[in-house]
């Protein structure tokens, strides 16, 4: 299924801005509306736009199944890793302030909230793209 | 309740009724998309920008796309009666 050149050109122009907006929402999660989930969904939607405007195989070459699985696992492991780091430092799960870094505890908390947001963003962007691509791929039935 | 909220709520009720009665499934999906967008505006009016962003991204974006793919895989019209 090939779409017209108008759709492909518009998609090629829009996708970078969409991804930049998604990253903006992810990294501004601690201070403004939004966060890892919302930004991740927007970046995932940009990948879906690529798959819709070109064809599925070209999107599959950009973000292949293995890349999506790797991103998915990276996000989940980063999230769990930060939580377990707090456990190792002697606190409870996701008690950021206890992590021994050479900073004020408030700064450590801010940094860890940002990192958790980025982890959730990576996880959700792979998940959103996977949902669409797995549903849309051809099955021989 | 201001006039703007009244218009938004009226639209929400109209769309919620319309999405049930539209026979064309693709048209029903688009009506549902508009419902989600208006819902996002309502959430912004209720001073919940976080929920509004989620509703706009997930409700209007991802859900609609998944519905459209499902329609493309199956049939667009309801067949019985």
PDB file of C-alpha atoms in Angstrom:
ATOM      1  CA  UNK A   1       0.000   0.000   0.000  1.00  0.00           C
ATOM      2  CA  UNK A   2       1.636   3.241  -1.138  1.00  0.00           C
ATOM      3  CA  UNK A   3       0.323   6.668  -0.156  1.00  0.00           C
ATOM      4  CA  UNK A   4       0.632   9.884  -2.152  1.00  0.00           C
ATOM      5  CA  UNK A   5       3.719  12.105  -2.232  1.00  0.00           C
ATOM      6  CA  UNK A   6       1.806  14.898  -0.437  1.00  0.00           C
ATOM      7  CA  UNK A   7       1.206  12.732   2.627  1.00  0.00           C
ATOM      8  CA  UNK A   8       4.778  11.437   2.615  1.00  0.00           C
ATOM      9  CA  UNK A   9       6.277  14.940   2.408  1.00  0.00           C
ATOM     10  CA  UNK A  10       4.054  16.306   5.170  1.00  0.00           C
ATOM     11  CA  UNK A  11       4.851  13.317   7.385  1.00  0.00           C
ATOM     12  CA  UNK A  12       8.579  13.775   6.783  1.00  0.00           C
ATOM     13  CA  UNK A  13       8.309  17.440   7.853  1.00  0.00           C
ATOM     14  CA  UNK A  14       6.025  16.820  10.843  1.00  0.00           C
ATOM     15  CA  UNK A  15       7.729  13.786  12.420  1.00  0.00           C
ATOM     16  CA  UNK A  16      10.867  15.607  13.737  1.00  0.00           C
ATOM     17  CA  UNK A  17       8.766  18.340  15.337  1.00  0.00           C
ATOM     18  CA  UNK A  18       6.457  15.731  16.864  1.00  0.00           C
ATOM     19  CA  UNK A  19       9.418  13.867  18.347  1.00  0.00           C
ATOM     20  CA  UNK A  20      10.964  17.104  19.646  1.00  0.00           C
ATOM     21  CA  UNK A  21       7.653  18.011  21.289  1.00  0.00           C
ATOM     22  CA  UNK A  22       7.448  14.558  22.867  1.00  0.00           C
ATOM     23  CA  UNK A  23      10.981  14.835  24.238  1.00  0.00           C
ATOM     24  CA  UNK A  24      10.156  18.321  25.564  1.00  0.00           C
ATOM     25  CA  UNK A  25       7.166  16.912  27.429  1.00  0.00           C
ATOM     26  CA  UNK A  26       9.232  14.037  28.850  1.00  0.00           C
ATOM     27  CA  UNK A  27      12.102  16.150  30.180  1.00  0.00           C
ATOM     28  CA  UNK A  28       9.781  18.893  31.462  1.00  0.00           C
ATOM     29  CA  UNK A  29       7.696  16.301  33.312  1.00  0.00           C
ATOM     30  CA  UNK A  30       8.791  17.338  36.829  1.00  0.00           C
ATOM     31  CA  UNK A  31       7.981  21.033  36.350  1.00  0.00           C
ATOM     32  CA  UNK A  32       5.041  21.217  33.946  1.00  0.00           C
ATOM     33  CA  UNK A  33       1.999  19.196  32.835  1.00  0.00           C
ATOM     34  CA  UNK A  34       2.958  15.995  31.125  1.00  0.00           C
ATOM     35  CA  UNK A  35       5.650  13.489  31.926  1.00  0.00           C
ATOM     36  CA  UNK A  36       7.038  10.190  30.778  1.00  0.00           C
ATOM     37  CA  UNK A  37       3.742   8.594  29.766  1.00  0.00           C
ATOM     38  CA  UNK A  38       2.330  11.496  27.747  1.00  0.00           C
ATOM     39  CA  UNK A  39       5.633  12.302  26.018  1.00  0.00           C
ATOM     40  CA  UNK A  40       6.260   8.638  25.304  1.00  0.00           C
ATOM     41  CA  UNK A  41       2.853   8.280  23.679  1.00  0.00           C
ATOM     42  CA  UNK A  42       3.562  11.317  21.478  1.00  0.00           C
ATOM     43  CA  UNK A  43       6.951   9.977  20.331  1.00  0.00           C
ATOM     44  CA  UNK A  44       5.348   6.580  19.717  1.00  0.00           C
ATOM     45  CA  UNK A  45       2.635   8.284  17.671  1.00  0.00           C
ATOM     46  CA  UNK A  46       5.331   9.844  15.473  1.00  0.00           C
ATOM     47  CA  UNK A  47       6.608   6.347  14.677  1.00  0.00           C
ATOM     48  CA  UNK A  48       3.035   5.276  13.886  1.00  0.00           C
ATOM     49  CA  UNK A  49       2.723   8.285  11.563  1.00  0.00           C
ATOM     50  CA  UNK A  50       5.826   7.069   9.716  1.00  0.00           C
ATOM     51  CA  UNK A  51       4.297   3.607   9.355  1.00  0.00           C
ATOM     52  CA  UNK A  52       0.998   5.064   8.116  1.00  0.00           C
ATOM     53  CA  UNK A  53       2.410   7.521   5.589  1.00  0.00           C
ATOM     54  CA  UNK A  54       5.070   5.246   4.132  1.00  0.00           C
ATOM     55  CA  UNK A  55       4.511   1.532   4.466  1.00  0.00           C
ATOM     56  CA  UNK A  56       4.922  -0.908   7.295  1.00  0.00           C
ATOM     57  CA  UNK A  57       8.188  -2.385   6.076  1.00  0.00           C
ATOM     58  CA  UNK A  58       9.965   0.998   6.005  1.00  0.00           C
ATOM     59  CA  UNK A  59       8.829   1.691   9.568  1.00  0.00           C
ATOM     60  CA  UNK A  60       9.954  -1.811  10.452  1.00  0.00           C
ATOM     61  CA  UNK A  61      13.453  -1.000   9.135  1.00  0.00           C
ATOM     62  CA  UNK A  62      13.561   2.260  11.174  1.00  0.00           C
ATOM     63  CA  UNK A  63      12.364   0.699  14.443  1.00  0.00           C
ATOM     64  CA  UNK A  64      12.630  -3.033  14.057  1.00  0.00           C
ATOM     65  CA  UNK A  65      11.120  -5.605  16.375  1.00  0.00           C
ATOM     66  CA  UNK A  66      14.442  -6.149  18.159  1.00  0.00           C
ATOM     67  CA  UNK A  67      14.990  -2.402  18.690  1.00  0.00           C
ATOM     68  CA  UNK A  68      11.497  -2.058  20.147  1.00  0.00           C
ATOM     69  CA  UNK A  69      12.012  -5.008  22.495  1.00  0.00           C
ATOM     70  CA  UNK A  70      15.365  -3.533  23.572  1.00  0.00           C
ATOM     71  CA  UNK A  71      13.857  -0.073  24.244  1.00  0.00           C
ATOM     72  CA  UNK A  72      10.949  -1.623  26.094  1.00  0.00           C
ATOM     73  CA  UNK A  73      13.237  -3.637  28.354  1.00  0.00           C
ATOM     74  CA  UNK A  74      15.654  -0.725  28.845  1.00  0.00           C
ATOM     75  CA  UNK A  75      12.886   1.519  30.120  1.00  0.00           C
ATOM     76  CA  UNK A  76      11.477  -1.090  32.479  1.00  0.00           C
ATOM     77  CA  UNK A  77      14.920  -2.071  33.794  1.00  0.00           C
ATOM     78  CA  UNK A  78      15.938   1.585  34.302  1.00  0.00           C
ATOM     79  CA  UNK A  79      12.776   2.225  36.299  1.00  0.00           C
ATOM     80  CA  UNK A  80      13.192  -0.901  38.417  1.00  0.00           C
ATOM     81  CA  UNK A  81      16.929  -0.235  38.751  1.00  0.00           C
ATOM     82  CA  UNK A  82      16.403   3.232  40.215  1.00  0.00           C
ATOM     83  CA  UNK A  83      13.840   1.800  42.606  1.00  0.00           C
ATOM     84  CA  UNK A  84      16.188  -1.001  43.683  1.00  0.00           C
ATOM     85  CA  UNK A  85      19.074   1.488  44.032  1.00  0.00           C
ATOM     86  CA  UNK A  86      17.040   3.210  46.731  1.00  0.00           C
ATOM     87  CA  UNK A  87      16.488  -0.167  48.394  1.00  0.00           C
ATOM     88  CA  UNK A  88      20.254  -0.844  48.304  1.00  0.00           C
ATOM     89  CA  UNK A  89      20.968   2.559  49.834  1.00  0.00           C
ATOM     90  CA  UNK A  90      18.812   1.603  52.799  1.00  0.00           C
ATOM     91  CA  UNK A  91      15.492   3.274  51.993  1.00  0.00           C
ATOM     92  CA  UNK A  92      12.218   2.010  50.619  1.00  0.00           C
ATOM     93  CA  UNK A  93      11.380   1.455  46.923  1.00  0.00           C
ATOM     94  CA  UNK A  94      11.703   4.757  44.968  1.00  0.00           C
ATOM     95  CA  UNK A  95      12.755   6.776  48.025  1.00  0.00           C
ATOM     96  CA  UNK A  96      15.011   9.024  45.959  1.00  0.00           C
ATOM     97  CA  UNK A  97      16.474  11.245  48.681  1.00  0.00           C
ATOM     98  CA  UNK A  98      18.462   8.406  50.270  1.00  0.00           C
ATOM     99  CA  UNK A  99      20.738   7.804  47.256  1.00  0.00           C
ATOM    100  CA  UNK A 100      24.263   8.906  48.222  1.00  0.00           C
ATOM    101  CA  UNK A 101      25.278  11.423  45.538  1.00  0.00           C
ATOM    102  CA  UNK A 102      27.437  14.528  46.166  1.00  0.00           C
ATOM    103  CA  UNK A 103      24.422  16.838  45.991  1.00  0.00           C
ATOM    104  CA  UNK A 104      21.692  18.311  48.156  1.00  0.00           C
ATOM    105  CA  UNK A 105      18.927  15.691  48.744  1.00  0.00           C
ATOM    106  CA  UNK A 106      16.414  17.919  46.947  1.00  0.00           C
ATOM    107  CA  UNK A 107      18.646  17.940  43.849  1.00  0.00           C
ATOM    108  CA  UNK A 108      19.064  14.153  44.016  1.00  0.00           C
ATOM    109  CA  UNK A 109      15.271  13.818  44.172  1.00  0.00           C
ATOM    110  CA  UNK A 110      14.813  16.104  41.159  1.00  0.00           C
ATOM    111  CA  UNK A 111      17.402  14.212  39.129  1.00  0.00           C
ATOM    112  CA  UNK A 112      15.906  10.821  39.975  1.00  0.00           C
ATOM    113  CA  UNK A 113      12.363  11.967  39.158  1.00  0.00           C
ATOM    114  CA  UNK A 114      13.665  13.134  35.772  1.00  0.00           C
ATOM    115  CA  UNK A 115      15.431   9.779  35.200  1.00  0.00           C
ATOM    116  CA  UNK A 116      12.310   7.816  36.122  1.00  0.00           C
ATOM    117  CA  UNK A 117      10.333   9.991  33.697  1.00  0.00           C
ATOM    118  CA  UNK A 118      12.815   9.278  30.914  1.00  0.00           C
ATOM    119  CA  UNK A 119      12.652   5.536  31.701  1.00  0.00           C
ATOM    120  CA  UNK A 120       8.859   5.538  31.493  1.00  0.00           C
ATOM    121  CA  UNK A 121       9.075   7.556  28.270  1.00  0.00           C
ATOM    122  CA  UNK A 122      11.386   5.020  26.589  1.00  0.00           C
ATOM    123  CA  UNK A 123       9.162   2.155  27.729  1.00  0.00           C
ATOM    124  CA  UNK A 124       5.921   3.742  26.529  1.00  0.00           C
ATOM    125  CA  UNK A 125       7.244   4.916  23.158  1.00  0.00           C
ATOM    126  CA  UNK A 126       8.329   1.387  22.263  1.00  0.00           C
ATOM    127  CA  UNK A 127       5.051   0.012  23.575  1.00  0.00           C
ATOM    128  CA  UNK A 128       2.873   2.437  21.571  1.00  0.00           C
ATOM    129  CA  UNK A 129       4.756   1.713  18.350  1.00  0.00           C
ATOM    130  CA  UNK A 130       4.635  -2.044  19.025  1.00  0.00           C
ATOM    131  CA  UNK A 131       0.874  -2.017  19.640  1.00  0.00           C
ATOM    132  CA  UNK A 132       0.231  -0.486  16.244  1.00  0.00           C
ATOM    133  CA  UNK A 133       2.856  -2.365  14.237  1.00  0.00           C
ATOM    134  CA  UNK A 134       1.918  -5.791  15.606  1.00  0.00           C
ATOM    135  CA  UNK A 135      -1.764  -5.157  14.987  1.00  0.00           C
ATOM    136  CA  UNK A 136      -1.167  -3.852  11.453  1.00  0.00           C
ATOM    137  CA  UNK A 137       1.291  -6.456  10.202  1.00  0.00           C
ATOM    138  CA  UNK A 138       0.027  -9.063   7.770  1.00  0.00           C
ATOM    139  CA  UNK A 139      -0.947 -12.448   9.152  1.00  0.00           C
ATOM    140  CA  UNK A 140      -1.312 -15.426   6.842  1.00  0.00           C
ATOM    141  CA  UNK A 141      -4.604 -16.926   7.907  1.00  0.00           C
TER     142      UNK A 141
ATOM    143  CA  UNK B   1     -21.729  27.291  34.450  1.00  0.00           C
ATOM    144  CA  UNK B   2     -20.657  29.578  31.654  1.00  0.00           C
ATOM    145  CA  UNK B   3     -21.907  29.521  28.087  1.00  0.00           C
ATOM    146  CA  UNK B   4     -18.679  27.890  26.870  1.00  0.00           C
ATOM    147  CA  UNK B   5     -19.002  24.967  29.281  1.00  0.00           C
ATOM    148  CA  UNK B   6     -22.661  24.602  28.319  1.00  0.00           C
ATOM    149  CA  UNK B   7     -21.745  24.338  24.624  1.00  0.00           C
ATOM    150  CA  UNK B   8     -18.980  21.812  25.383  1.00  0.00           C
ATOM    151  CA  UNK B   9     -21.239  19.630  27.519  1.00  0.00           C
ATOM    152  CA  UNK B  10     -24.008  19.725  24.889  1.00  0.00           C
ATOM    153  CA  UNK B  11     -21.514  18.626  22.253  1.00  0.00           C
ATOM    154  CA  UNK B  12     -20.290  15.803  24.503  1.00  0.00           C
ATOM    155  CA  UNK B  13     -23.807  14.455  25.006  1.00  0.00           C
ATOM    156  CA  UNK B  14     -24.642  14.777  21.301  1.00  0.00           C
ATOM    157  CA  UNK B  15     -21.447  12.993  20.263  1.00  0.00           C
ATOM    158  CA  UNK B  16     -21.875  10.246  22.857  1.00  0.00           C
ATOM    159  CA  UNK B  17     -25.350   9.535  21.446  1.00  0.00           C
ATOM    160  CA  UNK B  18     -24.162   9.849  17.840  1.00  0.00           C
ATOM    161  CA  UNK B  19     -21.283   7.377  18.234  1.00  0.00           C
ATOM    162  CA  UNK B  20     -23.773   4.661  19.136  1.00  0.00           C
ATOM    163  CA  UNK B  21     -26.190   5.292  16.287  1.00  0.00           C
ATOM    164  CA  UNK B  22     -23.788   5.858  13.371  1.00  0.00           C
ATOM    165  CA  UNK B  23     -23.833   2.770  11.143  1.00  0.00           C
ATOM    166  CA  UNK B  24     -20.499   3.382   9.388  1.00  0.00           C
ATOM    167  CA  UNK B  25     -17.784   2.177  11.782  1.00  0.00           C
ATOM    168  CA  UNK B  26     -15.135   4.522  10.347  1.00  0.00           C
ATOM    169  CA  UNK B  27     -17.473   7.486  10.868  1.00  0.00           C
ATOM    170  CA  UNK B  28     -18.157   6.257  14.402  1.00  0.00           C
ATOM    171  CA  UNK B  29     -14.396   6.186  15.034  1.00  0.00           C
ATOM    172  CA  UNK B  30     -14.044   9.783  13.840  1.00  0.00           C
ATOM    173  CA  UNK B  31     -16.971  10.867  16.028  1.00  0.00           C
ATOM    174  CA  UNK B  32     -15.255   9.170  18.960  1.00  0.00           C
ATOM    175  CA  UNK B  33     -12.046  11.086  18.121  1.00  0.00           C
ATOM    176  CA  UNK B  34     -13.938  14.382  18.280  1.00  0.00           C
ATOM    177  CA  UNK B  35     -15.462  13.255  21.586  1.00  0.00           C
ATOM    178  CA  UNK B  36     -11.960  12.679  22.983  1.00  0.00           C
ATOM    179  CA  UNK B  37     -10.733  16.081  21.797  1.00  0.00           C
ATOM    180  CA  UNK B  38     -13.686  17.883  23.400  1.00  0.00           C
ATOM    181  CA  UNK B  39     -13.125  15.840  26.543  1.00  0.00           C
ATOM    182  CA  UNK B  40      -9.521  17.128  26.542  1.00  0.00           C
ATOM    183  CA  UNK B  41     -10.810  20.725  26.356  1.00  0.00           C
ATOM    184  CA  UNK B  42     -13.195  20.005  29.246  1.00  0.00           C
ATOM    185  CA  UNK B  43     -10.299  18.651  31.328  1.00  0.00           C
ATOM    186  CA  UNK B  44      -8.321  21.819  30.571  1.00  0.00           C
ATOM    187  CA  UNK B  45     -11.321  23.890  31.721  1.00  0.00           C
ATOM    188  CA  UNK B  46     -11.390  21.835  34.936  1.00  0.00           C
ATOM    189  CA  UNK B  47      -7.715  22.820  35.541  1.00  0.00           C
ATOM    190  CA  UNK B  48      -6.375  19.289  34.954  1.00  0.00           C
ATOM    191  CA  UNK B  49      -3.857  19.844  32.121  1.00  0.00           C
ATOM    192  CA  UNK B  50      -2.111  16.557  32.887  1.00  0.00           C
ATOM    193  CA  UNK B  51      -5.248  14.516  32.277  1.00  0.00           C
ATOM    194  CA  UNK B  52      -6.072  16.651  29.242  1.00  0.00           C
ATOM    195  CA  UNK B  53      -2.692  15.877  27.682  1.00  0.00           C
ATOM    196  CA  UNK B  54      -3.157  12.159  28.297  1.00  0.00           C
ATOM    197  CA  UNK B  55      -6.677  12.254  26.862  1.00  0.00           C
ATOM    198  CA  UNK B  56      -5.500  14.101  23.744  1.00  0.00           C
ATOM    199  CA  UNK B  57      -2.529  11.784  23.172  1.00  0.00           C
ATOM    200  CA  UNK B  58      -4.069   8.422  24.053  1.00  0.00           C
ATOM    201  CA  UNK B  59      -7.791   8.951  23.512  1.00  0.00           C
ATOM    202  CA  UNK B  60      -7.579  10.916  20.290  1.00  0.00           C
ATOM    203  CA  UNK B  61      -4.309   9.516  18.948  1.00  0.00           C
ATOM    204  CA  UNK B  62      -3.479   5.919  19.772  1.00  0.00           C
ATOM    205  CA  UNK B  63      -7.017   4.598  20.356  1.00  0.00           C
ATOM    206  CA  UNK B  64      -8.289   6.038  17.065  1.00  0.00           C
ATOM    207  CA  UNK B  65      -5.372   4.547  15.157  1.00  0.00           C
ATOM    208  CA  UNK B  66      -5.934   1.118  16.698  1.00  0.00           C
ATOM    209  CA  UNK B  67      -9.632   1.309  15.808  1.00  0.00           C
ATOM    210  CA  UNK B  68      -8.794   2.294  12.216  1.00  0.00           C
ATOM    211  CA  UNK B  69      -6.361  -0.599  11.844  1.00  0.00           C
ATOM    212  CA  UNK B  70      -8.978  -2.975  13.215  1.00  0.00           C
ATOM    213  CA  UNK B  71     -11.565  -1.654  10.730  1.00  0.00           C
ATOM    214  CA  UNK B  72      -9.071  -2.072   7.880  1.00  0.00           C
ATOM    215  CA  UNK B  73      -8.537  -5.684   8.986  1.00  0.00           C
ATOM    216  CA  UNK B  74     -12.237  -6.485   9.273  1.00  0.00           C
ATOM    217  CA  UNK B  75     -15.232  -4.792   7.641  1.00  0.00           C
ATOM    218  CA  UNK B  76     -16.294  -1.172   7.627  1.00  0.00           C
ATOM    219  CA  UNK B  77     -20.065  -1.653   7.683  1.00  0.00           C
ATOM    220  CA  UNK B  78     -22.234  -3.533  10.100  1.00  0.00           C
ATOM    221  CA  UNK B  79     -23.751  -6.331   8.073  1.00  0.00           C
ATOM    222  CA  UNK B  80     -26.800  -7.548   9.961  1.00  0.00           C
ATOM    223  CA  UNK B  81     -30.313  -6.092   9.367  1.00  0.00           C
TER     224      UNK B  81
END
